[in-house]
Coordinates of C-alpha atoms and ligand atoms in Angstrom, one line a residue:
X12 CA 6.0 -21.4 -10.9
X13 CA 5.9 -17.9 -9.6
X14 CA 8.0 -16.0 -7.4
X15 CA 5.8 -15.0 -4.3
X16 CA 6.6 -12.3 -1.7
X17 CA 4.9 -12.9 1.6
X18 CA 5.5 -9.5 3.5
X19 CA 4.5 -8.6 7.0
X20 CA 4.4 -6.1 9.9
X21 CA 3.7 -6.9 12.9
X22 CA 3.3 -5.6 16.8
X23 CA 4.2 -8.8 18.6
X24 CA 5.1 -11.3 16.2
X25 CA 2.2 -13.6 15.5
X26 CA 1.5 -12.3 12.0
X27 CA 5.6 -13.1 11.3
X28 CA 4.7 -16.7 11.7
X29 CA 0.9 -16.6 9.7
X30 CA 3.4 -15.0 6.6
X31 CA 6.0 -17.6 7.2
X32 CA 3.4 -20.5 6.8
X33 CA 1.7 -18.7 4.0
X34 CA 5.2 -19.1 2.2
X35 CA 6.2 -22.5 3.1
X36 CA 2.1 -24.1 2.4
X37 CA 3.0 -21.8 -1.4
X38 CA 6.7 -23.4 -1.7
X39 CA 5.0 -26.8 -1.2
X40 CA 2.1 -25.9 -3.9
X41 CA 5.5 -25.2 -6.4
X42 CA 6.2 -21.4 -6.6
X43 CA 9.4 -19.8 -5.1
X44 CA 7.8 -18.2 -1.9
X45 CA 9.2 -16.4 1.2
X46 CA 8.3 -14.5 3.9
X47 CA 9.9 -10.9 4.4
X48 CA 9.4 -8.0 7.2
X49 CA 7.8 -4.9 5.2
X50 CA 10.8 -3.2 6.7
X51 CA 13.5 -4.8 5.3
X52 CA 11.4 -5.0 1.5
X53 CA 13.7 -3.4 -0.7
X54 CA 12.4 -3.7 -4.2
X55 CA 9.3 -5.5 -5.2
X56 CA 9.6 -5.4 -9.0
X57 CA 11.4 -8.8 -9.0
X58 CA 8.2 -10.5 -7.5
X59 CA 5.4 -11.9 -9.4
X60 CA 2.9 -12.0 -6.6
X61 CA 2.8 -9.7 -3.6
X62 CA 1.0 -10.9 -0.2
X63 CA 0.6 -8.5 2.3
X64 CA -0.1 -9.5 6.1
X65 CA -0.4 -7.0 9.0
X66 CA -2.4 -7.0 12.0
X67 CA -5.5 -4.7 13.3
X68 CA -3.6 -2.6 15.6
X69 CA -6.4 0.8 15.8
X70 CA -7.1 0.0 11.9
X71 CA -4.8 -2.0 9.6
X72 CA -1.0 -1.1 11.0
X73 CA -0.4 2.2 10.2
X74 CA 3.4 0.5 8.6
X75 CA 1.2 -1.6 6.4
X76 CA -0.8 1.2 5.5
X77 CA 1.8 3.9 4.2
X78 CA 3.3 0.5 2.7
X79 CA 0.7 0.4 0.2
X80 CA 0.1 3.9 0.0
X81 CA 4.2 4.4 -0.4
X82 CA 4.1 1.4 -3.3
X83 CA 0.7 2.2 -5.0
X84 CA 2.1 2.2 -8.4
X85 CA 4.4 -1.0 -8.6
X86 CA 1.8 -2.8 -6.6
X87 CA -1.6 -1.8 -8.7
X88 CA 0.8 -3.7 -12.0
X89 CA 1.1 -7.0 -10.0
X90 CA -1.1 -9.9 -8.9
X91 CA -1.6 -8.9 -4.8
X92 CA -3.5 -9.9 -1.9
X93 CA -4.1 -9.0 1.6
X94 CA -4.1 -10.8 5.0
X95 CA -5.5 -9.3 8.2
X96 CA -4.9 -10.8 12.0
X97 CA -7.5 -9.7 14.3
X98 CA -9.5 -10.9 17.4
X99 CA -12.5 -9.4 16.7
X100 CA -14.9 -9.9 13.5
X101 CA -18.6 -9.8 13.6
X102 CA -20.5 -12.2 10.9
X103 CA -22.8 -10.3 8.8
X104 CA -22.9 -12.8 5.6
X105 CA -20.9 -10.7 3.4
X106 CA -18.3 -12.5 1.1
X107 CA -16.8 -9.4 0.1
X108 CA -16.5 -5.2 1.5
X109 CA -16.0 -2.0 -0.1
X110 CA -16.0 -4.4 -3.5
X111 CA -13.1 -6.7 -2.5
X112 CA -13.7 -10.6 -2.1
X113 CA -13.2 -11.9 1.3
X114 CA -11.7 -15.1 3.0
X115 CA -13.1 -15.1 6.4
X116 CA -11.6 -17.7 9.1
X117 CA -14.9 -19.4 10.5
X118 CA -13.9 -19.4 13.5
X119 CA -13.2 -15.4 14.1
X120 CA -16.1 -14.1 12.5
X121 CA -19.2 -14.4 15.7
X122 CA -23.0 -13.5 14.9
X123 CA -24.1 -10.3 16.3
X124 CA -26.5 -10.9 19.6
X125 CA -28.9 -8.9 17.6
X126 CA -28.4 -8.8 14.1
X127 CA -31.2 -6.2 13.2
X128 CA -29.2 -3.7 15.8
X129 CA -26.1 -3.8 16.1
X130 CA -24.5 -2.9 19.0
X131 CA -21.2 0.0 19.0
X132 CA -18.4 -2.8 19.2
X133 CA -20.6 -5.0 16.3
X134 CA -20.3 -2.2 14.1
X135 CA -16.5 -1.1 14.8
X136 CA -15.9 -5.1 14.1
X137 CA -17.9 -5.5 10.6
X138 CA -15.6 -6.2 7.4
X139 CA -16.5 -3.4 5.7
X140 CA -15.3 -1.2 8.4
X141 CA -12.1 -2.6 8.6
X142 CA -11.1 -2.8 5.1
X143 CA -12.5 0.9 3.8
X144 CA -9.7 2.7 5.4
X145 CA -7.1 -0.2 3.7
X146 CA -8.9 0.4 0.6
X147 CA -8.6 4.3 0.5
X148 CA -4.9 4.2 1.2
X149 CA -4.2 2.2 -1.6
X150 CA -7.5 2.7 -4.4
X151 CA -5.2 1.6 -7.3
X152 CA -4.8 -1.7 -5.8
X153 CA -7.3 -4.9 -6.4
X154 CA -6.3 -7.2 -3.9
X155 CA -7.8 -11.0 -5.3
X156 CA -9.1 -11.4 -2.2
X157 CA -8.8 -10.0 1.6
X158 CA -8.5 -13.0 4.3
X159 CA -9.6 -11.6 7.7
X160 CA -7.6 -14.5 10.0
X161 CA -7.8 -15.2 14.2
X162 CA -4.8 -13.7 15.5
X163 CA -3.1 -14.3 19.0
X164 CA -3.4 -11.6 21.7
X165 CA 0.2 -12.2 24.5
X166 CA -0.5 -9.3 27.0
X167 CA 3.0 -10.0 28.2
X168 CA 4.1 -8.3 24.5
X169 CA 1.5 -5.1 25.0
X170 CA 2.4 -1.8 26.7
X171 CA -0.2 -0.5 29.2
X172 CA -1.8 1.5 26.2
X173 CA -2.6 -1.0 24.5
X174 CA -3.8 -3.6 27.1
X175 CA -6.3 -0.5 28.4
X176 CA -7.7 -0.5 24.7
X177 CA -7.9 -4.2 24.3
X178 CA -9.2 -5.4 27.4
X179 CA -11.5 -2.0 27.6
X180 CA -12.4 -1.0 24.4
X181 CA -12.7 -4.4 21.6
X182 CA -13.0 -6.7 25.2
X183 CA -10.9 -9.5 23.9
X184 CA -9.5 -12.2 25.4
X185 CA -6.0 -13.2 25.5
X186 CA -5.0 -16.3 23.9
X187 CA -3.9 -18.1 20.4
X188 CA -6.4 -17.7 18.1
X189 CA -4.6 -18.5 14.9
X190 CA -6.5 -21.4 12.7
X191 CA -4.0 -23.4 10.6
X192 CA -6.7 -24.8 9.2
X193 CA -7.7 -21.6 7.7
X194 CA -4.3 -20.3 6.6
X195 CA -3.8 -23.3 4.7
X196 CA -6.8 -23.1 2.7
X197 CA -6.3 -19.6 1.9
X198 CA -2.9 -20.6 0.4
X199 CA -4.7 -22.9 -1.8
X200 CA -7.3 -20.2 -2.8
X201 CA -4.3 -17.6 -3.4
X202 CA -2.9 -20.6 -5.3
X203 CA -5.6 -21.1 -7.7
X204 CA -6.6 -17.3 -8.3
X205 CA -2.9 -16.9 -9.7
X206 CA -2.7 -16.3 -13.3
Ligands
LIG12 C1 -3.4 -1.9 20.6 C2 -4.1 -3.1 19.9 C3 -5.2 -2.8 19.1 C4 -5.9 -3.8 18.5 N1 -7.0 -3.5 17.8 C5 -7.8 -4.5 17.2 C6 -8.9 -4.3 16.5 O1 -9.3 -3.1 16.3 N2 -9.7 -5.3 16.0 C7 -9.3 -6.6 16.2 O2 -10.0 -7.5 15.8 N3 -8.1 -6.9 16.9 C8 -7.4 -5.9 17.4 N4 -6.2 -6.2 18.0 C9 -5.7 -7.6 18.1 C10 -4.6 -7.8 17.1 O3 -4.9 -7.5 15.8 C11 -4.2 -9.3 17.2 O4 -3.8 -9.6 18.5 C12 -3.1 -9.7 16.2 O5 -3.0 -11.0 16.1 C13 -1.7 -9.1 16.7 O6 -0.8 -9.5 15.7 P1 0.8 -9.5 16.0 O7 1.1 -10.5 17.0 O8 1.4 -9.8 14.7 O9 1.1 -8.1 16.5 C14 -5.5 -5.2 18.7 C15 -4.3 -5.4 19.4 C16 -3.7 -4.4 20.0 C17 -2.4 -4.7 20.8

């Protein structure tokens, strides 16, 4: 049994419930999990695992990403991995970026129309492109994996900014996008690559 931290940010509180699942699916696998926001983490020393969640908000969360950067040291001694909510991913085969091993939710990840040419919005949605800004905040840190999971859009939770960049610039639709499915199996994986 190992004692798990499942820590979160979040701009409108879907990711909140992904972490709180991820916690109660590692409780039931036999390790003393829970769910915390970053914001109230006070000391991570006590944990033997470290999952952190956050959602593409522009990039990774900029309050996930000065997490890491903030918590380099403790975190690069411990067993860690991240999760990612987003709407958009495109599916270019790879099963890891920028050298980290991905878990990709099958049904976020869409072919590119074209996959020889990518088009601008393609490219901004690719793995790799994602995850090297993560990556560079944090180099000391190995994550054991990287799961990329459907997240919800509510535009009754967005301010106008960031409906104008949703609905103009990554064109995504509202709705609930989370896959159970997915976040279940991840636990398992996350389950077996603990040591
Ligand atoms: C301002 C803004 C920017 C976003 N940028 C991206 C993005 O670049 N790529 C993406 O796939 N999803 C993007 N999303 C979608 C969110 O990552 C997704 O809705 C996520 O599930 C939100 O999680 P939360 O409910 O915990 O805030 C964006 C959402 C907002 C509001």
């Amino acid at each position: 049994m190992k004692k798990i931290l499942v820590m979160y940010c979040t701009n409108a509180g879907s990711t909140a419930e992904i972490a709180a699942k991820l916690a109660e699916e590692l409780t039931v696998l036999g390790h003393q999990a829970a769910s915390q926001a970053m914001d109230q983490v006070n000391q991570l020393e006590s944990y033997d695992v470290v999952l952190i969640g956050a959602p593409m908000i522009l990039g990774w969360h900029a309050a996930a990403k000065q997490f890491i950067r903030k918590n380099q040291a403790v975190l690069s001694q411990k067993q860690v991995a991240y999760f990612c909510t987003m709407v958009s991913l495109t599916q270019d085969g790879s099963t890891q970026a920028v050298g980290l091993p991905l878990f990709i939710d099958p049904q976020l990840a869409k072919a590119p129309v074209k996959p020889n040419r990518l088009s601008f919005r393609e490219r901004y949605a690719l793995a790799e492109n994602y995850l090297r800004p993560i990556q560079k905040s944090a180099p000391k840190i190995k994550p054991m994996q990287v799961a990329l999971f459907g997240g919800k859009l509510d535009m009754g939770k967005l301010n106008i900014f960031q409906m104008i960049f949703v609905l103009g610039i990554i064109r995504a639709q509202p709705g609930d996008f989370r896959n159970w499915a997915a976040i279940r199996q991840w636990a398992a994986e996350v389950n077996g690559l603990i040591s």
